[in-house]
Short mmCIF file of N, CA and C in Angstrom, two decimals:
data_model
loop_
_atom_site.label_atom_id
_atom_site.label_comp_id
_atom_site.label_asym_id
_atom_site.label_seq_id
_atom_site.Cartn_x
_atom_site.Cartn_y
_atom_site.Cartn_z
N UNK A 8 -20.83 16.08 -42.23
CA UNK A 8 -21.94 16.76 -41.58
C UNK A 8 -22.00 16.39 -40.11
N UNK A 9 -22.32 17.25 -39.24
CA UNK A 9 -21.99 16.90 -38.20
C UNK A 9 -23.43 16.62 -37.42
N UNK A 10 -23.92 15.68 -36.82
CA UNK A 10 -25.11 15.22 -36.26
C UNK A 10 -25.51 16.08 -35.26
N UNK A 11 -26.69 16.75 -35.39
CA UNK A 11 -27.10 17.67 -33.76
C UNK A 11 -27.62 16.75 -32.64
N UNK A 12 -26.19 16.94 -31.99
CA UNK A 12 -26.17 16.55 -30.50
C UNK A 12 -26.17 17.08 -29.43
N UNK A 13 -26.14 17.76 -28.44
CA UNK A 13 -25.88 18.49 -27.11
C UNK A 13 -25.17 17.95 -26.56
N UNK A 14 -24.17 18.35 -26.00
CA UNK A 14 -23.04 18.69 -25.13
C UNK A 14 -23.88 17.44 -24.13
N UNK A 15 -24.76 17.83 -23.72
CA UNK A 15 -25.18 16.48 -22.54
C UNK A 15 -25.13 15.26 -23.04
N UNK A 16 -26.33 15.60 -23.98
CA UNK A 16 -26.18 13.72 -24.86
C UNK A 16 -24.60 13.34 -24.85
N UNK A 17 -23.86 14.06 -25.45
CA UNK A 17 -22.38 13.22 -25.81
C UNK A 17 -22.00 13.12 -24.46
N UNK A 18 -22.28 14.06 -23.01
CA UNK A 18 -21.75 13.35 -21.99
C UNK A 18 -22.14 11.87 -21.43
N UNK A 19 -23.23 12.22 -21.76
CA UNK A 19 -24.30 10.91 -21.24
C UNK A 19 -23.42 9.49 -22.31
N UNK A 20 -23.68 9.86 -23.56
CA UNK A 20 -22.51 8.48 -24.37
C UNK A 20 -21.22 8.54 -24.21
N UNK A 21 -20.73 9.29 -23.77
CA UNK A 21 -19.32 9.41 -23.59
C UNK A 21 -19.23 8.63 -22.15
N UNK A 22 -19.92 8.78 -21.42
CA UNK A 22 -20.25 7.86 -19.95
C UNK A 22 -20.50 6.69 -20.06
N UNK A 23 -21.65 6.28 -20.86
CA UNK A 23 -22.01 5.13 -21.43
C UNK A 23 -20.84 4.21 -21.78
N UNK A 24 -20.00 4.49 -22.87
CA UNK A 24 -18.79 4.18 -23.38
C UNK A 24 -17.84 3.88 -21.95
N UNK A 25 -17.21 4.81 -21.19
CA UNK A 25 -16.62 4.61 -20.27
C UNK A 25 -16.60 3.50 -19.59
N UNK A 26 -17.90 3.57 -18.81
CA UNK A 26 -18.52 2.53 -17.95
C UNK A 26 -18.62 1.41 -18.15
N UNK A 27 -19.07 0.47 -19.64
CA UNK A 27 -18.87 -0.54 -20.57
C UNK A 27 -17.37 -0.71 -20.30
N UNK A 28 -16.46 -0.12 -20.12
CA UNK A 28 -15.28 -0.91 -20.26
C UNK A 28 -14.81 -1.13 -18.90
N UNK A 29 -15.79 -1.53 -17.82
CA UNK A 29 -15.33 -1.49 -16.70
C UNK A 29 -16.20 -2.45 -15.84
N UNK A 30 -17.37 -2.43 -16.16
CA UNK A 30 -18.67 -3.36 -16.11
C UNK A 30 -19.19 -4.08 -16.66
N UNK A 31 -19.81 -5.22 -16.48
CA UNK A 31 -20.32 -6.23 -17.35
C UNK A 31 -21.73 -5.59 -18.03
N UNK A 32 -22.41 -5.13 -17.42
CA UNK A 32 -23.21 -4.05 -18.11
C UNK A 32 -23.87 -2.76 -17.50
N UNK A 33 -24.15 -1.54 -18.23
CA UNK A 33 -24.59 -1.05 -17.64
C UNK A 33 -26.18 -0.32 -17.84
N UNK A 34 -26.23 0.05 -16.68
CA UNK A 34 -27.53 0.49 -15.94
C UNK A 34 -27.99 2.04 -15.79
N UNK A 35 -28.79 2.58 -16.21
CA UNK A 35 -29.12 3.66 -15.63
C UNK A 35 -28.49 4.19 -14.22
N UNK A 36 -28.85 3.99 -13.16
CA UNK A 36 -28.10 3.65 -11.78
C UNK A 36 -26.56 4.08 -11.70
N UNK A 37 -26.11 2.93 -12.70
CA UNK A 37 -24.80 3.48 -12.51
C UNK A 37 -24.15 4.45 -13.58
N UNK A 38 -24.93 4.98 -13.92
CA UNK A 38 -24.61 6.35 -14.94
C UNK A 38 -25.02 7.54 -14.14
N UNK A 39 -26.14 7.28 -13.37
CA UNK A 39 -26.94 8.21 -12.61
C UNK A 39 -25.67 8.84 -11.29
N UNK A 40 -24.51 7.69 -10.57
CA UNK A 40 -23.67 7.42 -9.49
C UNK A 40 -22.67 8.05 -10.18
N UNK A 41 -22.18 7.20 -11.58
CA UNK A 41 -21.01 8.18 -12.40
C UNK A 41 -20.67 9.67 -12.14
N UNK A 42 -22.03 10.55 -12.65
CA UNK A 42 -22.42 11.91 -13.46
C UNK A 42 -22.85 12.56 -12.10
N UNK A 43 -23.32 11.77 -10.86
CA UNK A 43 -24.07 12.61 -9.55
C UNK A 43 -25.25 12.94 -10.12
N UNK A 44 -25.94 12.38 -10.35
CA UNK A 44 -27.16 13.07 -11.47
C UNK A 44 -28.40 12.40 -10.53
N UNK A 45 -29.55 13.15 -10.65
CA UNK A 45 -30.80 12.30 -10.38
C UNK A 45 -31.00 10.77 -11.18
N UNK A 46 -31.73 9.68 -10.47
CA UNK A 46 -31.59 8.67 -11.48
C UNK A 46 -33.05 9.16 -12.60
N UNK A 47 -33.99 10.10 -11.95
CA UNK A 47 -34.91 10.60 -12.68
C UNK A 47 -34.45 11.57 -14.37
N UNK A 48 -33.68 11.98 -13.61
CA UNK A 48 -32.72 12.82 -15.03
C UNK A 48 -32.29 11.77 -15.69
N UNK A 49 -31.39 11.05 -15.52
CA UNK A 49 -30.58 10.05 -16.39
C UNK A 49 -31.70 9.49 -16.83
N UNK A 50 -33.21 9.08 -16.23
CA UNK A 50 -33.98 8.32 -17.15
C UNK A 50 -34.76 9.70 -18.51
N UNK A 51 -34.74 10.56 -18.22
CA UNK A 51 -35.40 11.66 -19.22
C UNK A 51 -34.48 11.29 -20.39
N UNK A 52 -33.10 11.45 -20.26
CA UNK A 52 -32.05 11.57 -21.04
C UNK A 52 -31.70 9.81 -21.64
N UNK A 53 -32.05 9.28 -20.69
CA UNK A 53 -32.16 7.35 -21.84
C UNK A 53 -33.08 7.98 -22.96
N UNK A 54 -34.15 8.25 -22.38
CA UNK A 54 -35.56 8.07 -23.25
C UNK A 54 -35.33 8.91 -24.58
N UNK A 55 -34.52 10.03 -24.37
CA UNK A 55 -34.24 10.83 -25.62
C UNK A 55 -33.50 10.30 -26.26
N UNK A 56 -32.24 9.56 -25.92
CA UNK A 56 -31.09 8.93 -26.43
C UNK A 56 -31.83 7.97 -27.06
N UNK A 57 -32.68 7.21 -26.50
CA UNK A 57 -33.27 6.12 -27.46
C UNK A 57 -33.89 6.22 -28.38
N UNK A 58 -34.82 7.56 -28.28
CA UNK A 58 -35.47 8.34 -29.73
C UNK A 58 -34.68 8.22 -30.69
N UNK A 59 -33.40 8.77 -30.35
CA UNK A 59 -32.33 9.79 -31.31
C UNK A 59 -31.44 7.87 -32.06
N UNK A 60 -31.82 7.10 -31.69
CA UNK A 60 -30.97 5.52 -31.94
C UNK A 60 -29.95 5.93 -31.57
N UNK A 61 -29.42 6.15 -30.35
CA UNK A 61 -28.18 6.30 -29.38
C UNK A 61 -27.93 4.97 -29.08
N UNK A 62 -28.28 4.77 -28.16
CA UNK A 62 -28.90 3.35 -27.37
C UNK A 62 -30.37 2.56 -27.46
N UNK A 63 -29.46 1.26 -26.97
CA UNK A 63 -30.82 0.27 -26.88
C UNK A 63 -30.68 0.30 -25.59
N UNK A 64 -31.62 -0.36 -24.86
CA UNK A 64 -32.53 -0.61 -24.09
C UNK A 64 -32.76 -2.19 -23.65
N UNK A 65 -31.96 -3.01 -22.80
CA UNK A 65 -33.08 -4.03 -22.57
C UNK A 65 -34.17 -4.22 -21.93
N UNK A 66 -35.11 -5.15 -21.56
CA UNK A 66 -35.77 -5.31 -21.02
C UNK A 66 -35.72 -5.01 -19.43
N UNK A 67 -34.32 -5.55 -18.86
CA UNK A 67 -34.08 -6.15 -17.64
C UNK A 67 -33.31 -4.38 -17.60
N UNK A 68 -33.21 -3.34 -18.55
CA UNK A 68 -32.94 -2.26 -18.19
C UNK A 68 -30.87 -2.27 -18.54
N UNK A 69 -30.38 -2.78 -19.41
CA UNK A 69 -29.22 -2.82 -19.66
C UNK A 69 -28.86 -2.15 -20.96
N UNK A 70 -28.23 -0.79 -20.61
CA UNK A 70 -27.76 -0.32 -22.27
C UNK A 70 -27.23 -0.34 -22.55
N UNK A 71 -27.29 0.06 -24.00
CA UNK A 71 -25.92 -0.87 -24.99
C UNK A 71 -25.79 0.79 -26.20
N UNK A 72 -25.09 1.10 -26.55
CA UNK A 72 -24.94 2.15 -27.55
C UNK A 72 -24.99 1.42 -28.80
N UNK A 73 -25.49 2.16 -29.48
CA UNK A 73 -26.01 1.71 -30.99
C UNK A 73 -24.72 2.19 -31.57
N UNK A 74 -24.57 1.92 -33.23
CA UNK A 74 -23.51 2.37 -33.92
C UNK A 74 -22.97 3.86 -33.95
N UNK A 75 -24.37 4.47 -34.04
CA UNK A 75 -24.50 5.77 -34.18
C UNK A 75 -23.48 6.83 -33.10
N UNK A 76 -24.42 5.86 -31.90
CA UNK A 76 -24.00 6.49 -30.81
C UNK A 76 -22.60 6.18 -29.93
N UNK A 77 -22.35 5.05 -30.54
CA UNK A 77 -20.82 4.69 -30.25
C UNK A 77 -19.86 5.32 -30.93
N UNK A 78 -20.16 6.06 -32.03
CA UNK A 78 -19.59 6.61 -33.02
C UNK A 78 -19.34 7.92 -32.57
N UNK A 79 -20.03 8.93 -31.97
CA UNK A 79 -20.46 10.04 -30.96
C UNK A 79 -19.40 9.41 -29.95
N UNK A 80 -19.75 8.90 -28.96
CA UNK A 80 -18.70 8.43 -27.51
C UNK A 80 -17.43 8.49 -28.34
N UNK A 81 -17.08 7.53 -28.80
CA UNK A 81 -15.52 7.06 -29.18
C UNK A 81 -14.64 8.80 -29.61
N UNK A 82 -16.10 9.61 -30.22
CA UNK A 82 -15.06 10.37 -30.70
C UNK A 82 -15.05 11.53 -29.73
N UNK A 83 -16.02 12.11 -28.63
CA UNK A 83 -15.70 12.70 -27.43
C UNK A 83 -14.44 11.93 -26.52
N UNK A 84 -14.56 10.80 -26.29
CA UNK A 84 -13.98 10.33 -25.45
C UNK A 84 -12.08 10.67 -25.73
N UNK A 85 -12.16 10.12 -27.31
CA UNK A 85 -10.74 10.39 -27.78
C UNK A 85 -10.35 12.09 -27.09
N UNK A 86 -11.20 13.10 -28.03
CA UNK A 86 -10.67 14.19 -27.72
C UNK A 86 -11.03 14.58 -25.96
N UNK A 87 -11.26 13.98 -24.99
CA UNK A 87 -11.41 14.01 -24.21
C UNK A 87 -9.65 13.77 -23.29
N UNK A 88 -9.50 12.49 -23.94
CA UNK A 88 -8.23 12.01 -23.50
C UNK A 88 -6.84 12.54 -23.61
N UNK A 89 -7.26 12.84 -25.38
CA UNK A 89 -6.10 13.35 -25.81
C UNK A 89 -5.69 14.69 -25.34
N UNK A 90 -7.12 15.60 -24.99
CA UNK A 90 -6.95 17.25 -24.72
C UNK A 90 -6.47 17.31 -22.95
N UNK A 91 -6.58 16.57 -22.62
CA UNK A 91 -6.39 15.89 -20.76
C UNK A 91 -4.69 15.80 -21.14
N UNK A 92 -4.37 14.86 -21.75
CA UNK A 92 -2.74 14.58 -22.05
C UNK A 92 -2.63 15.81 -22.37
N UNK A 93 -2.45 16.33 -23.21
CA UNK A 93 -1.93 17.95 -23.79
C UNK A 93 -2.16 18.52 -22.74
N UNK A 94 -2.76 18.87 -22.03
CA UNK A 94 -2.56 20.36 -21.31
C UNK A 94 -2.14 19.38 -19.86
N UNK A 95 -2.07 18.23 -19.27
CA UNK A 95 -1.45 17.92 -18.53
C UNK A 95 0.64 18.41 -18.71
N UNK A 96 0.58 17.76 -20.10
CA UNK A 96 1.73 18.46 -20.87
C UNK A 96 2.42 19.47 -20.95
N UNK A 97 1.35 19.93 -20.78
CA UNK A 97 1.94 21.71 -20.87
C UNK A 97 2.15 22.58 -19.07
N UNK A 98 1.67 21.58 -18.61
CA UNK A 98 1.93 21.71 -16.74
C UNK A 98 0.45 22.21 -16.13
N UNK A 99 -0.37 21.58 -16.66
CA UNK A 99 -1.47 21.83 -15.89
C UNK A 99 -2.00 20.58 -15.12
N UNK A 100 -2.77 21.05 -13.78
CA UNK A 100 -2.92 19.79 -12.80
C UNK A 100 -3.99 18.69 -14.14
N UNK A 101 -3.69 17.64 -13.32
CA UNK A 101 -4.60 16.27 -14.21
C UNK A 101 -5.85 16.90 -13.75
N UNK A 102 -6.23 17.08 -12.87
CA UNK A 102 -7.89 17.91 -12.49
C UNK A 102 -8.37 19.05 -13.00
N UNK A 103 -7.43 20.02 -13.33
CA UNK A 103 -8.20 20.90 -14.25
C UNK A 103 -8.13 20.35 -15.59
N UNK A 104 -6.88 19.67 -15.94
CA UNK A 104 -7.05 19.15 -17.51
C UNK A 104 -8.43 18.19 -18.13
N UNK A 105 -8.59 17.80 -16.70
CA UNK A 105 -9.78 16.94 -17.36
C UNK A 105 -10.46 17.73 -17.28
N UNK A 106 -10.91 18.61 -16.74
CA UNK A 106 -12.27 19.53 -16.21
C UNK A 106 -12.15 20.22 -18.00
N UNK A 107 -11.29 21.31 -18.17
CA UNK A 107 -11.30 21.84 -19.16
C UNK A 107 -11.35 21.45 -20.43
N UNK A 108 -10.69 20.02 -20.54
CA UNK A 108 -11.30 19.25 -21.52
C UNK A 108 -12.47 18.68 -21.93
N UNK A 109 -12.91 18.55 -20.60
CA UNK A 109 -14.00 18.27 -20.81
C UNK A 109 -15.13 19.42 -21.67
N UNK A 110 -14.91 20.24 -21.05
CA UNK A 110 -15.38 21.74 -21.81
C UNK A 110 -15.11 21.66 -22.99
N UNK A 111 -13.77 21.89 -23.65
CA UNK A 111 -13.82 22.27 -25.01
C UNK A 111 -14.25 20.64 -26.13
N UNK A 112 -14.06 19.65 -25.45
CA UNK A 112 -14.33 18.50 -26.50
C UNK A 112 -15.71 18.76 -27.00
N UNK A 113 -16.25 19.32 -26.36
CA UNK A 113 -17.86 19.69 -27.20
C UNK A 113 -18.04 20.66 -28.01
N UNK A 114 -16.93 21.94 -27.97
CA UNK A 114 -17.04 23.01 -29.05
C UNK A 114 -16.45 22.66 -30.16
N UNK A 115 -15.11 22.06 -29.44
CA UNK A 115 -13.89 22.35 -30.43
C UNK A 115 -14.44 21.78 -32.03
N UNK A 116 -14.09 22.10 -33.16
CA UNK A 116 -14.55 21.82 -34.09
C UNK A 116 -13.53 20.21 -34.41
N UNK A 117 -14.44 19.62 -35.74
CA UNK A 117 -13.07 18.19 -36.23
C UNK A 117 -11.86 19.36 -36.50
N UNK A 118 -11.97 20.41 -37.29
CA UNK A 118 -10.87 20.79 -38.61
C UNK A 118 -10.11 21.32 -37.09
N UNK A 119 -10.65 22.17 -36.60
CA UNK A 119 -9.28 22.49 -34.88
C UNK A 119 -8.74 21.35 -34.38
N UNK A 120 -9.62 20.51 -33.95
CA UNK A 120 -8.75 19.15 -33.01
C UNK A 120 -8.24 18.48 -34.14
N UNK A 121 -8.49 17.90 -35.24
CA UNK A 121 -7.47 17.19 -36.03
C UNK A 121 -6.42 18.18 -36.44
N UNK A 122 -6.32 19.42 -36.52
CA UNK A 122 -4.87 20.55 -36.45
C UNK A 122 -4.45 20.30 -34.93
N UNK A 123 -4.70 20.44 -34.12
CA UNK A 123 -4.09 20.26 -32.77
C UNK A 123 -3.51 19.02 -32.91
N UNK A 124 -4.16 18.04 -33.18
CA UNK A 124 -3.33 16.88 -33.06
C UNK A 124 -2.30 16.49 -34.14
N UNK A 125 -2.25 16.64 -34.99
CA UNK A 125 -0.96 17.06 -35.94
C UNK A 125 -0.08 17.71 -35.54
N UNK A 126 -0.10 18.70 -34.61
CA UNK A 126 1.08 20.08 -34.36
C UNK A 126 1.46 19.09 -33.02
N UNK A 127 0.42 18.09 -32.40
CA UNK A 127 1.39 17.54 -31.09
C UNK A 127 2.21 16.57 -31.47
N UNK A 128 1.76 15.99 -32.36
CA UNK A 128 2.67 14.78 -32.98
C UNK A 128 3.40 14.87 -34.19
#
């Protein structure tokens, strides 16, 4: 069953995720710098994420993705990467590949991308 998420939320954890592997922790701020986003937006979109048990929250303002929501990231991020490699593959610039990947990792269904990735490997 697939959890109702929006295309934003998974960008927003898919960012989340990113950023964690690069920083000791992160901040609203620097999700807000990531994405070019208002830091007012990125806070609308914590506050929902935290409804939804995406993320925690510290005190001092440091988030952390919950299971749930790490579970969401890990699996945008994969087809993020993997759909970037493939069509880099196929001779498209690394800048549109990410761009366009970025696009379809939110439609594409599991049963399409786990067939895509079988037919590449």
């Amino acid at each position: 069953m697939k959890t109702a998420i929006n295309e934003s939320a998974e960008n927003y954890l898919e960012t989340i995720l990113v950023l964690s592997k690069t920083l000791p922790v992160v901040r609203s701020v620097d999700i807000a710098n990531e994405l070019g986003y208002k830091k007012s937006s990125v806070s609308v979109a914590m506050k929902n994420l935290r409804k939804k048990n995406h993320i925690t929250v510290t005190d001092a303002g440091f988030i952390y993705l919950t299971d749930a929501g790490r579970e969401i990231a890990e699996m945008i991020y994969e087809r993020h990467r993997f759909l970037t490699d493939w069509l880099v593959r196929l001779g498209v610039s690394e800048e549109i590949a990410s761009e366009d990947a970025c696009k379809i990792e939110h439609v594409i269904s599991k049963e399409s991308f786990e067939a895509i990735k079988k037919h590449v490997h």
